Coordinates of C-alpha atoms in Angstrom, one line a residue:
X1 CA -24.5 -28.3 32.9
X2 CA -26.6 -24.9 32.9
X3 CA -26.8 -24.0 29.0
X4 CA -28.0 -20.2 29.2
X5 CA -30.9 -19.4 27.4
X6 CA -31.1 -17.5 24.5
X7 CA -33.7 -15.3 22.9
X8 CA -33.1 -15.2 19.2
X9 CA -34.0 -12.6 17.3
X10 CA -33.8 -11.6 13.5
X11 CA -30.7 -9.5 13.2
X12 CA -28.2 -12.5 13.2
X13 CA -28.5 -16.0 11.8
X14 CA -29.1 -18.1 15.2
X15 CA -26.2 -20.0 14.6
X16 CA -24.2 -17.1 15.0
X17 CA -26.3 -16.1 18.2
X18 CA -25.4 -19.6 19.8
X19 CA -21.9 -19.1 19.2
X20 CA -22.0 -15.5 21.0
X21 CA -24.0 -17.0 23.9
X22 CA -22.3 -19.9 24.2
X23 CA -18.5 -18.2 23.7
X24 CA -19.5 -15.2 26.4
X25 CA -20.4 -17.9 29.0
X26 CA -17.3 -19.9 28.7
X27 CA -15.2 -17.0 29.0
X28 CA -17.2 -15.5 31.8
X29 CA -16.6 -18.9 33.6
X30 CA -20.2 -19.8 33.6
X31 CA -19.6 -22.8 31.7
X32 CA -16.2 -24.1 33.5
X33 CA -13.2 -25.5 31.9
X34 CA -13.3 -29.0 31.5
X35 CA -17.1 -29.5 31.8
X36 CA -19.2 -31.6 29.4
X37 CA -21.5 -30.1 27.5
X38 CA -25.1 -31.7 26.8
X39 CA -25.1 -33.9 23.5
X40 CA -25.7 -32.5 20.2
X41 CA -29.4 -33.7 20.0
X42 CA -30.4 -32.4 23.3
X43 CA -28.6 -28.7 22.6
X44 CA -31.3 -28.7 19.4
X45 CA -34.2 -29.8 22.0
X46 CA -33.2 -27.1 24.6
X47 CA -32.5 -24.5 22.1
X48 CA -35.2 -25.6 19.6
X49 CA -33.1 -25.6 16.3
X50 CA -31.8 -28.6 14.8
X51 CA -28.5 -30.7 14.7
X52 CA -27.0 -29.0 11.7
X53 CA -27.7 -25.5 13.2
X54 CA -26.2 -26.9 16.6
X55 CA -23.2 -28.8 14.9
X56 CA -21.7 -25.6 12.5
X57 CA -22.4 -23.3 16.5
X58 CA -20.1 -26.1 18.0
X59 CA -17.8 -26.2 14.6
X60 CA -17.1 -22.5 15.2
X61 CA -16.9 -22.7 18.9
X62 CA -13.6 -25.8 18.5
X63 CA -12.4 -23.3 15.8
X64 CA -12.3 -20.6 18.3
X65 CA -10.4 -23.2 20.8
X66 CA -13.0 -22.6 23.4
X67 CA -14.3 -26.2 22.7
X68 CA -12.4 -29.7 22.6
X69 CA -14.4 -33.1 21.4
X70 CA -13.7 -36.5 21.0
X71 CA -15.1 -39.2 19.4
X72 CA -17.6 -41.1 21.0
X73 CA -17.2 -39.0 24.2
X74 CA -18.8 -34.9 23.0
X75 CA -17.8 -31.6 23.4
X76 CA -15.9 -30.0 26.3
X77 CA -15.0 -26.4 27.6
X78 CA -11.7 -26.1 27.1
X79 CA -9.0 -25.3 29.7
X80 CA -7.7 -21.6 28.1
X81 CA -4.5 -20.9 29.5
X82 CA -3.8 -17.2 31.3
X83 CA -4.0 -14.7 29.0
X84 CA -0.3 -12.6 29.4
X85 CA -1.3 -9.2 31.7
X86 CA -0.7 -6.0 29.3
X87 CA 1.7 -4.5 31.4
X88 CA 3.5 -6.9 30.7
X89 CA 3.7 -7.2 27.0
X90 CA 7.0 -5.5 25.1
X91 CA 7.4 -3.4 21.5
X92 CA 9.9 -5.0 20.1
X93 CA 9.9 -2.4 17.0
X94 CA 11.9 0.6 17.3
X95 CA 11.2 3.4 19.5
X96 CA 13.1 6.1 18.5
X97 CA 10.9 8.9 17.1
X98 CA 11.2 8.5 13.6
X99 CA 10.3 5.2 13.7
X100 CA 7.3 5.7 15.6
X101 CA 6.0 8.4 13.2
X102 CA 6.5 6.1 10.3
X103 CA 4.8 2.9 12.1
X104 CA 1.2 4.7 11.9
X105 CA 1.5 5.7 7.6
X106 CA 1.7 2.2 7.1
X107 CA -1.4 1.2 9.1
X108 CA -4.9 2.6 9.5
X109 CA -4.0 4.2 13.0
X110 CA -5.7 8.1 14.1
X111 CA -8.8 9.4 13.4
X112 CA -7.0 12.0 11.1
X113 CA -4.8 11.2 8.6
X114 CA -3.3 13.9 6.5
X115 CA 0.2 12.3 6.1
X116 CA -1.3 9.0 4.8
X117 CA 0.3 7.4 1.8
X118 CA -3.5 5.7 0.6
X119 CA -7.2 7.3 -0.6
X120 CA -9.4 7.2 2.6
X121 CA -12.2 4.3 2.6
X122 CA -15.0 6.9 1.6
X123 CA -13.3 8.1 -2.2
X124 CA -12.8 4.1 -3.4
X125 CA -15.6 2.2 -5.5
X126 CA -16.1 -0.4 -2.8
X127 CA -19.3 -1.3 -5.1
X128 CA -17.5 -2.0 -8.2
X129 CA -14.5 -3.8 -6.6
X130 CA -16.8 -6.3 -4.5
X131 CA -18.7 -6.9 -7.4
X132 CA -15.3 -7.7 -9.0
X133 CA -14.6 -9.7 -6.1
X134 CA -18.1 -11.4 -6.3
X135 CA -17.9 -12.4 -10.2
X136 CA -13.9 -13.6 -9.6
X137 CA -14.6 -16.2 -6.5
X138 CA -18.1 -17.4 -8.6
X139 CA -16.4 -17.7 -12.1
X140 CA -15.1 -21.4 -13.0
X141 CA -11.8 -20.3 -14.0
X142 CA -10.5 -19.7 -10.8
X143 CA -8.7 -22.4 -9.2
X144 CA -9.3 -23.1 -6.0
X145 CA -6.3 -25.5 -5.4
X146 CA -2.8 -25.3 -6.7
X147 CA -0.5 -22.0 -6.7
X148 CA -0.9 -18.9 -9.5
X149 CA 0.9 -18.9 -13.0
X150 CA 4.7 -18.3 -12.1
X151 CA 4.6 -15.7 -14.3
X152 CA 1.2 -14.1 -13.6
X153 CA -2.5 -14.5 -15.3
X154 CA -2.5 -14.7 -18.9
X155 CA -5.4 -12.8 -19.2
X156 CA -4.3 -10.0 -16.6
X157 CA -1.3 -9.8 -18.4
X158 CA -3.0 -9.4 -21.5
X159 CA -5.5 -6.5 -20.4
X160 CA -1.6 -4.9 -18.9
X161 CA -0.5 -5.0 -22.4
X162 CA -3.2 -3.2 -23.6
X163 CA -3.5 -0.6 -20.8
X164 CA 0.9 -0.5 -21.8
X165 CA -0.3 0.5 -25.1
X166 CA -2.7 3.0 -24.2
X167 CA 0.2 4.7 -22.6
X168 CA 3.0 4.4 -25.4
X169 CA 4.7 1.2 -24.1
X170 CA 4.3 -1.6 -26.7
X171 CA 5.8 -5.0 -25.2
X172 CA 5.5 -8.5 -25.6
X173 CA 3.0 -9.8 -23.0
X174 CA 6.3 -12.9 -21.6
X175 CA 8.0 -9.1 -21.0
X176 CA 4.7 -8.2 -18.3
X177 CA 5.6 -10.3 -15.0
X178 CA 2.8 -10.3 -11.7
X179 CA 4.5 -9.7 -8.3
X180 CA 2.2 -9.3 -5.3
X181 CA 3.3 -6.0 -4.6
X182 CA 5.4 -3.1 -5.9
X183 CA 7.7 -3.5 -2.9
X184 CA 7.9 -7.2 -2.9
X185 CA 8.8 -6.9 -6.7
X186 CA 11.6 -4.1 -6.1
X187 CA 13.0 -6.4 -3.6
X188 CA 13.0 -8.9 -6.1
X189 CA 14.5 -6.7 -9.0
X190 CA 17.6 -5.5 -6.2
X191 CA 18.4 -9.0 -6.3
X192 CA 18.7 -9.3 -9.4
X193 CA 20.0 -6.3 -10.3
X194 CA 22.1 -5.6 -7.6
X195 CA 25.0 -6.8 -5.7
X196 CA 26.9 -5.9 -2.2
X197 CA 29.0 -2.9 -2.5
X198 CA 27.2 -1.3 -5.8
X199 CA 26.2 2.0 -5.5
X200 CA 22.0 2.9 -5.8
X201 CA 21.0 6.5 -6.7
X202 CA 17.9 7.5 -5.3
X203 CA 16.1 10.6 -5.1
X204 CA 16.0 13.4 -2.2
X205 CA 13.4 13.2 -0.9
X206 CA 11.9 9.9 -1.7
X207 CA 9.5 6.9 -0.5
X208 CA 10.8 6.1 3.0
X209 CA 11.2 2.1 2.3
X210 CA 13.0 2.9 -0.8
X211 CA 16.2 3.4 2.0
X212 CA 14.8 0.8 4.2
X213 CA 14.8 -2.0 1.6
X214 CA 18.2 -1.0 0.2
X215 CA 19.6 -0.9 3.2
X216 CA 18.6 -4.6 3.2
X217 CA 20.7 -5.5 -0.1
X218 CA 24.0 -4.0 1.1
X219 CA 24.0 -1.6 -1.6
X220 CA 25.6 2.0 -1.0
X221 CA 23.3 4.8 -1.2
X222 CA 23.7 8.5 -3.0
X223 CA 21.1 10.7 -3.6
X224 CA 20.7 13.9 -6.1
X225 CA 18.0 16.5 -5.3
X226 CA 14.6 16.3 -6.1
X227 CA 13.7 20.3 -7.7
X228 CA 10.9 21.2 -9.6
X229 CA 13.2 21.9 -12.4
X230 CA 14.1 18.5 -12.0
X231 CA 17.6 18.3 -11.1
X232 CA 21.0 20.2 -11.1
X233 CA 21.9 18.3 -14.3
X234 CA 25.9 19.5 -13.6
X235 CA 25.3 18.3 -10.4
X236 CA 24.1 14.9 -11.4
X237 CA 26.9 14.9 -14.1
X238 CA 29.3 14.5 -11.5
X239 CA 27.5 12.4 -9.4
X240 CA 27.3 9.8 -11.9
X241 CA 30.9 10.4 -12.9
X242 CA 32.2 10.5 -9.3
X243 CA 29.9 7.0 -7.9
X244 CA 29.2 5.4 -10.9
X245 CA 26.0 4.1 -10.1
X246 CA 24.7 0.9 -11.4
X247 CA 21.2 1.7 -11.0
X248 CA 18.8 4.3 -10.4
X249 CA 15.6 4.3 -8.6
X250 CA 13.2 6.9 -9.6
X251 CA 9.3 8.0 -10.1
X252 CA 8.6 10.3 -13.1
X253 CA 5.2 10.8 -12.6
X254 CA 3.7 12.5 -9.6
X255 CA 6.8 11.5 -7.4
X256 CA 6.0 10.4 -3.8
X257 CA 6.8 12.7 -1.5
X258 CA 6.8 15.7 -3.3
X259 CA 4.2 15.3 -6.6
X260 CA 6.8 16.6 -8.9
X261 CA 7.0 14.6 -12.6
X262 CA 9.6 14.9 -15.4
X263 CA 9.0 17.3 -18.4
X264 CA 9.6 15.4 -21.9
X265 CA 13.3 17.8 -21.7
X266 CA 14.1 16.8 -18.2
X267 CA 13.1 13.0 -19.1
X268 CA 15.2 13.1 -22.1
X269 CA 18.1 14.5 -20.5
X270 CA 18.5 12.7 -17.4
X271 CA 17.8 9.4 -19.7
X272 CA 20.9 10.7 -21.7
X273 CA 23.0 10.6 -18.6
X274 CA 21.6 7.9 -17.4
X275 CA 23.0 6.4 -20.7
X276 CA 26.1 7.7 -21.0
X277 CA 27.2 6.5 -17.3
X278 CA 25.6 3.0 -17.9
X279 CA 23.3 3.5 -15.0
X280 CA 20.4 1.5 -15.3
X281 CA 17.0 3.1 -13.9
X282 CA 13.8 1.2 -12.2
X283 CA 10.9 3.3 -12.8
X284 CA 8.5 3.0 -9.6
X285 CA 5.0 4.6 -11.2
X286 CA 2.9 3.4 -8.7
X287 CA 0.8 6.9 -8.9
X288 CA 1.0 7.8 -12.4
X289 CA -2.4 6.7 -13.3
X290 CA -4.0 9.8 -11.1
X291 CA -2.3 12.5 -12.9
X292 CA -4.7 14.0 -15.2
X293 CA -2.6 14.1 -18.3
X294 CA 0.7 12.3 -17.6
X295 CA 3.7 13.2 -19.2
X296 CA 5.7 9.9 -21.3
X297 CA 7.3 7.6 -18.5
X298 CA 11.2 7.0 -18.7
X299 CA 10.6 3.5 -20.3
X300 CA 8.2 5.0 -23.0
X301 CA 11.0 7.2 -24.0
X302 CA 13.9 4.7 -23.7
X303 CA 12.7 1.3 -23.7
X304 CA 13.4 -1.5 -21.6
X305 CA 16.9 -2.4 -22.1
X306 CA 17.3 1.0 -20.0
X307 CA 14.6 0.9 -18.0
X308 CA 12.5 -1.7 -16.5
X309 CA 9.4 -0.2 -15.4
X310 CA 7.5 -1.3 -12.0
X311 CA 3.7 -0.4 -11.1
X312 CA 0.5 -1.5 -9.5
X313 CA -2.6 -0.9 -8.3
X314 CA -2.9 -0.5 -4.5
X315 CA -2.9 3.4 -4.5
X316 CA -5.7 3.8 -7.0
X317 CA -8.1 0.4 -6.3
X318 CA -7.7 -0.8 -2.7
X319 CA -4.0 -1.4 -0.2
X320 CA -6.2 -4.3 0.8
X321 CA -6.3 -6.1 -2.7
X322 CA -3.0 -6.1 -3.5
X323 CA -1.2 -6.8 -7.3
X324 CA 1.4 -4.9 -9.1
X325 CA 3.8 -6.2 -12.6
X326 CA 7.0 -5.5 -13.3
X327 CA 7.8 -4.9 -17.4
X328 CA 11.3 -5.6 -18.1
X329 CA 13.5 -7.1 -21.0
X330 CA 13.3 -10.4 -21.8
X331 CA 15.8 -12.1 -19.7
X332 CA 15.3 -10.1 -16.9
X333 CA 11.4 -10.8 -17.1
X334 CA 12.5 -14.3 -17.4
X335 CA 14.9 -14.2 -14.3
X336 CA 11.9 -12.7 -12.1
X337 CA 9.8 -15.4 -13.1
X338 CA 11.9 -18.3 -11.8
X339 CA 13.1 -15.7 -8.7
X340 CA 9.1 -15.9 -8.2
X341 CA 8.9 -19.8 -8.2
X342 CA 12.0 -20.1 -6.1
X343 CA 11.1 -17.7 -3.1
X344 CA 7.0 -18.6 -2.8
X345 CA 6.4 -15.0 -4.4
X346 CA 3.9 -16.1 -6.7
X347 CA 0.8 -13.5 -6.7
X348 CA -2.7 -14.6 -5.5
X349 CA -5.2 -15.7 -8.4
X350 CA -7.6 -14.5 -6.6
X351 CA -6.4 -10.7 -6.3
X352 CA -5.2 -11.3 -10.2
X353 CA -8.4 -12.3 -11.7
X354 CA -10.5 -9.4 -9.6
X355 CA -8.0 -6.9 -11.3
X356 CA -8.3 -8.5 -15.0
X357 CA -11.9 -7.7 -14.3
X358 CA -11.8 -4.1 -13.2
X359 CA -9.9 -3.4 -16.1
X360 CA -11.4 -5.7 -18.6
X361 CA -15.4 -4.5 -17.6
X362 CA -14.1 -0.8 -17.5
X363 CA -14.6 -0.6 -13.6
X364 CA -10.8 0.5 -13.0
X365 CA -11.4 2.9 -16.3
X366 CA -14.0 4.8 -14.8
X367 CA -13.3 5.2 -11.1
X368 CA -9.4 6.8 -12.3
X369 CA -11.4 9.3 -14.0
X370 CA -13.1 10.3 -11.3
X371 CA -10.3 10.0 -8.6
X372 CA -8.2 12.4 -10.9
X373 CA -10.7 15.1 -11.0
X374 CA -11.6 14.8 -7.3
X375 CA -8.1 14.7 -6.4
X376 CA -7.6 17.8 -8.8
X377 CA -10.4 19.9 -6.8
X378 CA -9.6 18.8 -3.7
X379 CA -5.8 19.8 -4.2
X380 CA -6.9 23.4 -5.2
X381 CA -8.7 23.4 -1.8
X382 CA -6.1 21.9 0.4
X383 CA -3.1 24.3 -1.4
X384 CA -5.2 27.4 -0.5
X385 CA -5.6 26.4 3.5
X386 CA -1.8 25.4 3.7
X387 CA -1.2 28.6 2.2
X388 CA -3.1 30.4 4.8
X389 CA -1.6 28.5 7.6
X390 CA 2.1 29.6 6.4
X391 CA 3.1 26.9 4.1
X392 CA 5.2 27.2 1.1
X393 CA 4.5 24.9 -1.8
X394 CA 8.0 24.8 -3.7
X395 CA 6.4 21.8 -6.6
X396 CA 2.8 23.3 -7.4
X397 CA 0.2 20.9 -7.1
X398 CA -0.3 19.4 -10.6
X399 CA -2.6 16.9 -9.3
X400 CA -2.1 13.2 -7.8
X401 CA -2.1 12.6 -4.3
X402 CA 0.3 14.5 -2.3
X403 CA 1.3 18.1 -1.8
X404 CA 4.8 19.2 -0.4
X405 CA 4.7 21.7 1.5
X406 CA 7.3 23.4 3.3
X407 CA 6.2 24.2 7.3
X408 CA 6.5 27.9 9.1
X409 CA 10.0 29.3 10.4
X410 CA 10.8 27.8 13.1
X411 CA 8.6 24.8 13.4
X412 CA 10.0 21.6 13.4
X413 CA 8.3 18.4 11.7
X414 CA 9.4 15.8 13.9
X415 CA 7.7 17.1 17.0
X416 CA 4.6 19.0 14.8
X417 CA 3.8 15.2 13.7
X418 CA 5.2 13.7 17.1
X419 CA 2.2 16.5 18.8
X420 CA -0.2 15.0 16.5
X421 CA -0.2 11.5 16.9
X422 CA -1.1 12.8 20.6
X423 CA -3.9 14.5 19.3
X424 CA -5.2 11.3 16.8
X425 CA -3.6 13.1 13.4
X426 CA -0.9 11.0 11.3
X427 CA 1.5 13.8 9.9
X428 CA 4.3 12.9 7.7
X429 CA 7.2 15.0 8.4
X430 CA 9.9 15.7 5.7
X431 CA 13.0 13.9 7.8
X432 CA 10.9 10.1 6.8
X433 CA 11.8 10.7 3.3
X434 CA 15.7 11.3 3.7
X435 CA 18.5 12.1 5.5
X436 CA 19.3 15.6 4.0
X437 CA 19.0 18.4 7.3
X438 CA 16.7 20.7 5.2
X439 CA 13.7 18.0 4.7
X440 CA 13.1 18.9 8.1
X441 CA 11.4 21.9 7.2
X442 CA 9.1 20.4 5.1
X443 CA 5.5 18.0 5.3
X444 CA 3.5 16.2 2.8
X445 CA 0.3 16.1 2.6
X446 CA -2.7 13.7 1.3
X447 CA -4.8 16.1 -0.4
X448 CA -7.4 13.4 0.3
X449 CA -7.0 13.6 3.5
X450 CA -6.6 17.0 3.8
X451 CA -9.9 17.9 2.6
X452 CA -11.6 18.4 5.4
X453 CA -12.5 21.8 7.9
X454 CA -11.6 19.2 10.8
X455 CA -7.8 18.0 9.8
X456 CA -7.6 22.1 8.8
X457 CA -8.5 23.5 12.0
X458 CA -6.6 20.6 14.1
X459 CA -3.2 21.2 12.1
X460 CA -3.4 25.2 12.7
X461 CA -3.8 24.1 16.8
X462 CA -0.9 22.2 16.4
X463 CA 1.2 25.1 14.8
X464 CA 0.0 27.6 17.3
X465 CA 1.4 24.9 20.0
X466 CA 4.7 24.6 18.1
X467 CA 4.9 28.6 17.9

């Protein structure tokens, strides 16, 4: 069999240059299916490299399934079935508009993305977080085999206490459980918290898969409006008289959509309510840590029996590196733990011990700092341009990630953001974060993201197409 010559050169390591040559023959059918390939010490003769070079190429080449071997007999090009024609491959997800505005928030999808929900590539540390990744997979303490400490890494946990501490919240470290993400461990906390029929307040607007993984529990829904006075406290009187929630699911500190966080007063009274009506509230303050002087969360002020607090890190370090903790009461803390053990949700060592180091070193300490004031002078920006484009901005911008902005007269956010993903640009349209009529009038907006003359000058084209 012909094996096609290669000219190596200094930009790859030649076994990765045999497995390109090699791979791009057999799929151009230069090397056919089925055919034998020369022996291992005869590839190292014609190719001049030796056998362990030529036995990791062929390695990667089976674990590709491009090649097949067998013992005594060597390597063959294996028979690849037909690859399915595009047109003929389905989307099974849903196609109805909101949907599809939704899908592209939660993945890296359009050159522009004002309506993203994470800090673009460019504003994260990537130096400090692989050298966290670099000193975690080196260091003897991780275990390569086995699963992760049901109830998280000791010393993660630890370092949590003390950030808790930093921030007002004193707690036992049993009290600080691991989950591998923030919604992973509100699923968790629904099912144990929650049963079919109760009723769930949740803010207007709020995160989109707040609904969705509700929805998933059986659990009734009411909302109370989000205002930058906090709430209609009458209002939310009778709410909670009327529905008698058993929880509440909430974020006091730079709220996601619309950036808005509780003053002491507001805290202090809805936590009074909350109180009275026996409602219990999950505090979600997955964003609190880039507000550049954060007011005292909920379960500061009232302590776990009423609130069981949920954060993590995946909007500040990396989406990609995912860990979050729940801090809850004691039984509750211990009810997540075995929840954890019995549904395979215990969180990657790996991911745990890069965090314990980012926090432990100072890494995390110092690239916060200097997302909050970027975010801060970018924000400024960003609210002066939506300004000028028409946009009201009901909340202020206080700092944090995300500016709420309500759109011209007249134009609708659907099909402004449903235009956009035309154009490349992920918009986030106010009707994803509730069912209310008037969110349709409104947009949020990554200030991150935002920060640009290119996402500025493509979002006024797409209002003068709307107009």
């Amino acid at each position: 069999m012909p094996i096609p010559a290669i000219h190596f050169h200094d930009r790859a390591p030649k076994v990765q240059q045999i497995v390109d040559a090699l791979a791009h023959a057999i799929e151009q059918g230069e090397l056919a299916a089925g055919s034998k390939l020369p022996s291992v010490r005869e590839l190292g003769a014609l190719l001049g490299v030796g056998k362990f070079t030529v036995n990791e190429a062929l390695d990667r080449l089976r674990g590709r399934h491009l090649l097949t071997s067998s013992q005594g007999r060597g390597h063959f090009v294996a028979s690849s079935p037909a690859q399915p024609s595009s047109s003929t491959w389905v989307d099974l997800l849903p196609q109805d508009l909101l949907s599809v505005l939704r899908r592209p928030l939660a993945m890296v999808q359009g050159d522009l993305r004002p309506g993203g929900g994470h800090l673009p590539e460019d504003w994260l540390d990537s130096d400090v977080l692989r050298q966290a990744m670099r000193s975690a997979v080196r260091a003897p303490t991780l275990r390569i085999a086995g699963l992760g400490t049901p109830a998280g890494l000791l010393p993660l946990r630890q370092a949590l206490q003390q950030k808790l501490r930093g921030e007002g919240l004193s707690v036992p470290v049993e009290q600080i459980i691991t989950t591998p993400n923030t919604v992973q461990g509100l699923d968790m906390l629904m099912r144990l918290l929650a049963r079919t029929g109760d009723t769930v307040l949740l803010d207007s607007p709020c995160y989109f898969n707040f609904h969705a993984n509700l929805a998933l529990h059986g659990v009734k829904v009411v909302t109370i409006a989000r205002r930058p006075d906090g709430f209609d406290f009458v209002a939310l009187e009778q709410l909670l008289a009327e529905h008698r929630p058993s929880l509440y699911l909430t974020t006091s500190v730079l709220h996601n959509p619309t950036g808005h966080s509780f003053s002491p007063s507001q805290a202090f009274r809805l936590l009074q309510l909350a109180r009275e009506y026996r409602c219990h509230i999950v505090e979600d303050d997955l964003y609190g840590d880039l507000h550049p002087n954060p007011p005292p969360r909920l379960a500061t002020l009232a302590g776990l029996e009423q609130v069981t607090y949920l954060s993590g890190f995946s909007k500040v370090l990396t989406a990609n590196a995912r860990v979050s903790y729940v801090v809850a009461a004691p039984q509750l803390a211990a009810n997540l733990t075995n929840m954890k053990l019995m549904s395979g949700g215990i969180t990657s060592e790996l991911f745990e011990q890069i965090v314990y180091r980012l926090l432990s070193e100072g890494g995390y300490a110092r690239h916060r700092k200097r997302m909050v004031q970027r975010l801060l002078e970018a924000g400024g920006r960003v609210e002066q341009w939506l300004r000028r484009c028409g946009c009201e901005l009901p909340m202020g911008f206080e700092g944090g990630m995300f500016i709420w902005a309500r759109l011209p007269a007249g134009v609708n956010g659907e099909r402004l953001a449903e235009a956009g993903l035309k154009r490349g640009m992920v918009l986030a349209p106010g009707a994803l974060f509730g069912y209310e009529p008037g969110l349709r009038d409104f947009m949020r907006f990554n200030v991150a993201h935002c920060d640009q003359a290119r996402v500025q000058v493509e979002f006024e084209g797409l209002l003068l197409s709307q107009a």
